[in-house]
Coordinates of C-alpha atoms in Angstrom, one line a residue:
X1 CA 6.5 3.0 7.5
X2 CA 4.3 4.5 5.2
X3 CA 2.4 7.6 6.9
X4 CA -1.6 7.7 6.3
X5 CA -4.1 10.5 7.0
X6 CA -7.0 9.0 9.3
X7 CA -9.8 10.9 7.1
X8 CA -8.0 9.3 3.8
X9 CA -7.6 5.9 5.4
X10 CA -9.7 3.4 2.9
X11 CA -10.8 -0.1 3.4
X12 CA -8.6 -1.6 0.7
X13 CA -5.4 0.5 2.4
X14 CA -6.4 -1.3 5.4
X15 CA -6.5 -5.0 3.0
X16 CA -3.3 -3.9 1.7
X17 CA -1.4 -3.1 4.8
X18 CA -3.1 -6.3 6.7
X19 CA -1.2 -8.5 3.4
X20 CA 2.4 -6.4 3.5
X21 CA 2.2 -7.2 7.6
X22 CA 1.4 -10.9 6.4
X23 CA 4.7 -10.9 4.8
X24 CA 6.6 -14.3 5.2
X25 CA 3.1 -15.8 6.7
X26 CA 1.2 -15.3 3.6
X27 CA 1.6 -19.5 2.4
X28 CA 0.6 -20.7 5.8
X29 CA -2.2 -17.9 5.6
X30 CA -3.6 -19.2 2.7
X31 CA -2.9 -22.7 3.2
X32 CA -4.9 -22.7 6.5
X33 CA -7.6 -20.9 5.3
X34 CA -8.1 -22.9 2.5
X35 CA -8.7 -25.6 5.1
X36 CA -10.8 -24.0 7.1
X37 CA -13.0 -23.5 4.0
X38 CA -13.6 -27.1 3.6
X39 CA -13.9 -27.3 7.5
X40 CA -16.8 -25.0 7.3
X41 CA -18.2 -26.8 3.8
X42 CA -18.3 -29.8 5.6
X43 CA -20.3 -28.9 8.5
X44 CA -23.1 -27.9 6.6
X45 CA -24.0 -31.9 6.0
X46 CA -24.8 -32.7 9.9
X47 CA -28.0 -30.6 9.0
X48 CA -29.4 -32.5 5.7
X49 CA -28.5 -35.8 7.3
X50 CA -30.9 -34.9 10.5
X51 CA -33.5 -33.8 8.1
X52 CA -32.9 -36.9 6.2
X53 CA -33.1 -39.6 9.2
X54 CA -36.4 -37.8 10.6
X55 CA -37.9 -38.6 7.0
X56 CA -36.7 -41.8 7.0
X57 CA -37.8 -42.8 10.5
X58 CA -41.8 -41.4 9.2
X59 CA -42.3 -43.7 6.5
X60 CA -44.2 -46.9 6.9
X61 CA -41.6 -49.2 5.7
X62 CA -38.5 -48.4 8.8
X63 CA -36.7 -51.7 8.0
X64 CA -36.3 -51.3 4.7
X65 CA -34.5 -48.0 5.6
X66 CA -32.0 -49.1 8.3
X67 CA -29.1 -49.7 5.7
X68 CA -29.3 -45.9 4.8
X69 CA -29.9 -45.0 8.3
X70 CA -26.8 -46.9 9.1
X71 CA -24.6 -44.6 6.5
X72 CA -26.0 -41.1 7.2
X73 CA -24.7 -42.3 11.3
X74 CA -21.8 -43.4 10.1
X75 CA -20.9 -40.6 7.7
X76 CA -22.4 -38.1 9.8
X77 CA -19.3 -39.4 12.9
X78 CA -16.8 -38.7 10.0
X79 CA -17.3 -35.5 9.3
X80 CA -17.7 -34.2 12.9
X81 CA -14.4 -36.0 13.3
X82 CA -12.7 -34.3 9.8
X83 CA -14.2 -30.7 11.4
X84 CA -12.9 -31.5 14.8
X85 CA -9.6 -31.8 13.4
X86 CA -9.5 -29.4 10.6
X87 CA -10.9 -26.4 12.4
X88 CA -8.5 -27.2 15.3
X89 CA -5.6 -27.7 13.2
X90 CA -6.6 -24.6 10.4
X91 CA -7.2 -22.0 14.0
X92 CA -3.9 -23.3 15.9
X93 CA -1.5 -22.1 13.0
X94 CA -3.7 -18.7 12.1
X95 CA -4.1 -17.5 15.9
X96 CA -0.4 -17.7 16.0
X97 CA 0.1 -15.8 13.1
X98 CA -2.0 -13.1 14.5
X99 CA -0.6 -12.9 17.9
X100 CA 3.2 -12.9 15.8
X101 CA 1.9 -10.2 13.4
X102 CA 0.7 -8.1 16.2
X103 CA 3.9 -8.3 18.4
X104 CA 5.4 -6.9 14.9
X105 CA 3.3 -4.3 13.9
X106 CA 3.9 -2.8 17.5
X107 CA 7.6 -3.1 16.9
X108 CA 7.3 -1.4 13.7
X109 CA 5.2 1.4 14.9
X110 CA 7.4 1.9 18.3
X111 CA 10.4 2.1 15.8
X112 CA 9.4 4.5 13.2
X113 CA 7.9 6.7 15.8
X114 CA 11.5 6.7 18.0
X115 CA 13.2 8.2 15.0
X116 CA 10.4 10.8 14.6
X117 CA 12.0 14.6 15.3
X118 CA 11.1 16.7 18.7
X119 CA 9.1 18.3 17.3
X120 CA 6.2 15.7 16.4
X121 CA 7.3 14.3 20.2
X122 CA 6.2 17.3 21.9
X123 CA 2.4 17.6 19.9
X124 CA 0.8 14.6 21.7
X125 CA 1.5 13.7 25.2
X126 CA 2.9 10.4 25.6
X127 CA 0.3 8.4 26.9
X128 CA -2.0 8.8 24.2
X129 CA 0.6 8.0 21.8
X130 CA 0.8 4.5 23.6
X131 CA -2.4 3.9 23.1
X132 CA -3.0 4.6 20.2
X133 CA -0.2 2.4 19.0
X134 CA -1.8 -0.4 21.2
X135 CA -5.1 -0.8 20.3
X136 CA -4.0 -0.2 16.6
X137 CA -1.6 -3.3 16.7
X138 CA -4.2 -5.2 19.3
X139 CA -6.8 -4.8 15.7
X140 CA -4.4 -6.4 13.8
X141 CA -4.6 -9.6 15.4
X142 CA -8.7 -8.9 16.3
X143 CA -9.7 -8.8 12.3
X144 CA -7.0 -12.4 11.5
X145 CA -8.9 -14.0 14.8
X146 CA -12.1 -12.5 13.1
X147 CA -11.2 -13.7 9.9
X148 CA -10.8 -17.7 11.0
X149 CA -13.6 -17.3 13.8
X150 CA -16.7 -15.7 12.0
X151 CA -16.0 -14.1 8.7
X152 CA -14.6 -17.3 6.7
X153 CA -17.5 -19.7 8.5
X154 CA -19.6 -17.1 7.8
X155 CA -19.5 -16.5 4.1
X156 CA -19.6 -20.5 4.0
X157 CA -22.7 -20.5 5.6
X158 CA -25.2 -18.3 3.9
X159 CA -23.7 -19.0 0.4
X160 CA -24.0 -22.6 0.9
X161 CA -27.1 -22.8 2.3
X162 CA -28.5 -20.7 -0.1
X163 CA -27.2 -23.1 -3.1
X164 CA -28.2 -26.1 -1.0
X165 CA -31.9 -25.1 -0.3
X166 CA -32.0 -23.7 -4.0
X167 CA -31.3 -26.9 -5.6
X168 CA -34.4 -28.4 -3.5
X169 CA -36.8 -25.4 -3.7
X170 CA -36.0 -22.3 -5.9
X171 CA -38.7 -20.4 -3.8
X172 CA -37.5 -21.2 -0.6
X173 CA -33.8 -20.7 -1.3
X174 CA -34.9 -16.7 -2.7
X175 CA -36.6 -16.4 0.6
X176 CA -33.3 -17.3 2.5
X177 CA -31.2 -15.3 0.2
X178 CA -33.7 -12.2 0.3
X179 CA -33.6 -12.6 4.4
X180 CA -29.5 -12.4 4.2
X181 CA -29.6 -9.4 1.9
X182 CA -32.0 -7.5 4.1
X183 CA -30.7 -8.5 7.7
X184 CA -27.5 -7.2 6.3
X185 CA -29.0 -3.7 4.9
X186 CA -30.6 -3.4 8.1
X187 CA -27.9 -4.2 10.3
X188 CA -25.5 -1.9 8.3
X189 CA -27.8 0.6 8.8
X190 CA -28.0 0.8 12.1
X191 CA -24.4 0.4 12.8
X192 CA -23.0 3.3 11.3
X193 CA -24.4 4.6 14.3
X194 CA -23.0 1.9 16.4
X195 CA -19.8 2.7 15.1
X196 CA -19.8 6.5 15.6
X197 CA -20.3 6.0 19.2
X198 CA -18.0 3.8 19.7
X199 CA -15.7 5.7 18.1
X200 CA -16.4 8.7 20.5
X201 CA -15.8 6.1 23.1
X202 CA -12.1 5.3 22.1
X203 CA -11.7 8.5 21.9
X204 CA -12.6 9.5 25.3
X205 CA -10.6 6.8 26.5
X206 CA -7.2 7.6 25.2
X207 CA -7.9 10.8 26.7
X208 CA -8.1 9.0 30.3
X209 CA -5.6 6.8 29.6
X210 CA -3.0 9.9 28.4
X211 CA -3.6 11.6 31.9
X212 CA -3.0 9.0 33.9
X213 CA 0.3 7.7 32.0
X214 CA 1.6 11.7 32.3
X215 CA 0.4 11.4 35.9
X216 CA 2.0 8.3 37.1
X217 CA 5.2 9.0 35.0
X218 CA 5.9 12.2 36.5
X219 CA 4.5 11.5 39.8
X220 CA 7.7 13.5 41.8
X221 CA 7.2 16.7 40.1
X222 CA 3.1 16.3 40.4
X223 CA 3.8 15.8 44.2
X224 CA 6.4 18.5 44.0
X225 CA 4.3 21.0 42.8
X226 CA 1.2 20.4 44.2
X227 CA -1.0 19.4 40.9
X228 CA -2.2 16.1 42.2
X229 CA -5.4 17.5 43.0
X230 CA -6.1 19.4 40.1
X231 CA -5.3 16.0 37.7
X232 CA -7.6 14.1 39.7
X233 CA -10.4 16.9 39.0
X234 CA -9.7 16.7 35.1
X235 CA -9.5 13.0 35.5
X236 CA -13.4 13.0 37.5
X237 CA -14.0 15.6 34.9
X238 CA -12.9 13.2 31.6
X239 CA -14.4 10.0 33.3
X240 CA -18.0 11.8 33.5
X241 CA -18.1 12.7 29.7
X242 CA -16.5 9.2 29.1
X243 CA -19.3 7.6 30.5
X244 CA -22.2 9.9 29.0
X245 CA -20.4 8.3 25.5
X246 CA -20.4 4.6 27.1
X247 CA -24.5 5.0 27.5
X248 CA -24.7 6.3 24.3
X249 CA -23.0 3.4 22.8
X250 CA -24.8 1.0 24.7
X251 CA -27.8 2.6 23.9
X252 CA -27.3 2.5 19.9
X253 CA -26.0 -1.5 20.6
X254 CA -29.1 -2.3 22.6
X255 CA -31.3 -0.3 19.5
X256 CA -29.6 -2.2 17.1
X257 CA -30.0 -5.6 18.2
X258 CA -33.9 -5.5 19.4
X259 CA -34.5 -4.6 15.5
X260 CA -32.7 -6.6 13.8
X261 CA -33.4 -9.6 16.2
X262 CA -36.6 -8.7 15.5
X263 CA -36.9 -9.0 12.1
X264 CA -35.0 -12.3 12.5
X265 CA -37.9 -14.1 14.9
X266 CA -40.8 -12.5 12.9
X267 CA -38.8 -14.0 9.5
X268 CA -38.2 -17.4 10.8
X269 CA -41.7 -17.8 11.9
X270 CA -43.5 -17.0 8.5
X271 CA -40.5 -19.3 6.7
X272 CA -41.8 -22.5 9.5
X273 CA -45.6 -21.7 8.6
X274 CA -44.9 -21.3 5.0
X275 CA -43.3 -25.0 5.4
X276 CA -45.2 -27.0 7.1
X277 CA -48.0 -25.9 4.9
X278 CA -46.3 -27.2 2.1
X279 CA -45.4 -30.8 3.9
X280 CA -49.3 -31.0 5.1
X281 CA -50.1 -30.3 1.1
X282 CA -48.0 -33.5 0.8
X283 CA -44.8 -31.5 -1.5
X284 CA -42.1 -32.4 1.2
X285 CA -41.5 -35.1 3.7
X286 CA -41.5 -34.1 7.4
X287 CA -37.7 -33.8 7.3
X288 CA -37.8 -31.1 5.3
X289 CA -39.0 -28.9 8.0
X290 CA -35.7 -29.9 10.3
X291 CA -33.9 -28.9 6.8
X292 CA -35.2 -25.3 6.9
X293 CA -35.1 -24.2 10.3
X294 CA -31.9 -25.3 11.3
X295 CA -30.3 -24.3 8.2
X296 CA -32.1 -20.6 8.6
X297 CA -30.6 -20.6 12.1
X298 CA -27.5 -21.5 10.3
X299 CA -27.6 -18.3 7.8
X300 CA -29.1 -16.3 10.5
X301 CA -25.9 -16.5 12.8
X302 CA -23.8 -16.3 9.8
X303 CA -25.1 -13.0 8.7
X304 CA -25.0 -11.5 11.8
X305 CA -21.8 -12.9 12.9
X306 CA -20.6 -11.1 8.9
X307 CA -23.0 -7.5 10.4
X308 CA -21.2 -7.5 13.3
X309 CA -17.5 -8.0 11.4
X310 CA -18.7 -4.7 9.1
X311 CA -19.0 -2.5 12.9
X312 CA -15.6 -4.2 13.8
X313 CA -14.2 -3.4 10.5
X314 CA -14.8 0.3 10.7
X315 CA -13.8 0.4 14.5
X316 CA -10.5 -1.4 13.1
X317 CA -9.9 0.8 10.4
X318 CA -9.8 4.1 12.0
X319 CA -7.9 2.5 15.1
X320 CA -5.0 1.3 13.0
X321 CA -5.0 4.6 10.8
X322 CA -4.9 6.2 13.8
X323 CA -1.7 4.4 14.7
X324 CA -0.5 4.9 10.9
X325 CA -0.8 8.3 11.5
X326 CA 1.9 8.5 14.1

């Protein structure tokens, strides 16, 4: 097991190690992402044939339309029933693979540390050491999970629906693909601080979690001696600056999401004015509008969803180089 320095652990050490873990699962990796691409790709046509049947259901002539009403229902059951099956199928055989790779990467990291001299042993109590391998391993399978739940779908979304709102109106598809780029500056932004904290959190925690796993583990000679008061004054002590941190974090969550949600509401309600403008002027049908706003909700979800995968990320890199450390 190759030993990294937290300080020098990068993001592409992190891609590398996450595809040496992968190891025999790479082919079934790909393969069922590869599905869940076109899972994804095909859920962005529910949308366009909503905003197709309103249009169709405002014009004068509704007869002459049923035909092509009858094939956007129709083909609109099909591909709920091909996502249904392919995002069932595609997140069955990767949420496996995570739970299998994390189970591994615990194994590994129990294993190299065990042949580890006295000498390292004696630096870091044990309990510490425990958890840090935990929640380093328990990251593993949080960024695959992320990875088929909200990073894949969410790529999907905003580049599709930028391409798909392009080809109908250049203006309005610059307007969605300005919204994604600045959602995402802003949301960065503000989680570096996010991160920080909880950071400071994780840290406060293992320092908890240490005490107790010395406490219980040598509970005769705690009793024995007489410490079990003193421990429990440390612990009181360690679980008040832990939860000064926890407020802080919440804080800088709270922070975060009232401006950026923000932003979102005050963006989607100058994109709907800008709209229905344009379908009173008589350049789009009413469907148009059904088009825009869900498909914005659509990009709006998958940019955060990507934001908030940037916070775990970080929180995911420095817990695993903390366990590549050991």
């Amino acid at each position: 097991m190759e030993k990294k320095s937290v300080d020098t652990y990068s993001n592409w050490d992190l891609v590398r190690d996450l595809w040496r873990w992968l190891g025999k699962y790479r082919v079934r990796f790909l393969a069922t992402s590869f599905l869940l691409l076109i899972s994804e790709v095909s859920w962005l046509y529910p949308t366009y044939v909503l905003a197709k049947i309103v249009s169709l259901l405002t014009v004068a002539n509704i007869q002459a339309s049923r035909a092509e009403l009858s094939f956007l229902v129709v083909s609109w059951f099909a591909v709920m029933v091909f996502r249904l099956i392919t995002k069932q199928l595609s997140q069955y055989v990767n949420y496996q693979i995570s739970e299998r790779l994390a189970l591994e990467v615990e194994l590994l990291t129990v294993n190299h540390m065990l042949k580890l001299d006295l000498a390292w042993q004696e630096r870091e109590n044990a309990g510490n050491k425990l958890k840090r391998i935990q929640r380093g391993a328990g990251f593993v399978q949080t960024l695959l999970n992320e990875w088929n739940d909200s990073l894949l779908p969410g790529l999907v979304g905003f580049v599709g629906v930028v391409i798909i709102l392009s080809s109908v109106d250049r203006f309005v598809g610059s307007l969605m693909a300005l919204f994604i780029v600045s959602y995402y500056g802003l949301s960065t932004y503000l989680m570096r601080r996010v991160a920080a904290a909880v950071d400071n959190v994780n840290k406060g925690s293992e320092d908890v979690s240490g005490l107790e796993f010395e406490a219980v583990s040598n509970v005769r000679t705690v009793k024995a001696l007489g410490f079990a008061g003193t421990i429990i004054q440390r612990m009181a002590r360690l679980n008040t600056e832990l939860f000064k941190k926890i407020r802080i974090r919440i804080l800088q969550m709270r922070a975060r999401h009232f401006i950026t949600e923000g932003w979102g509401y005050c963006f989607r309600i100058g994109l709907t004015v800008y709209v229905i403008n344009r379908i009173l002027a008589g350049t789009y049908e009413a469907g148009f509008l059904i088009l825009v706003y869900n498909y914005h909700d659509r990009v709006w979800m998958a940019i955060s969803q990507i934001a908030k995968q940037n916070q775990q990320f970080i929180i995911a890199r420095h817990s695993i180089a903390r366990m590549m450390d050991i």
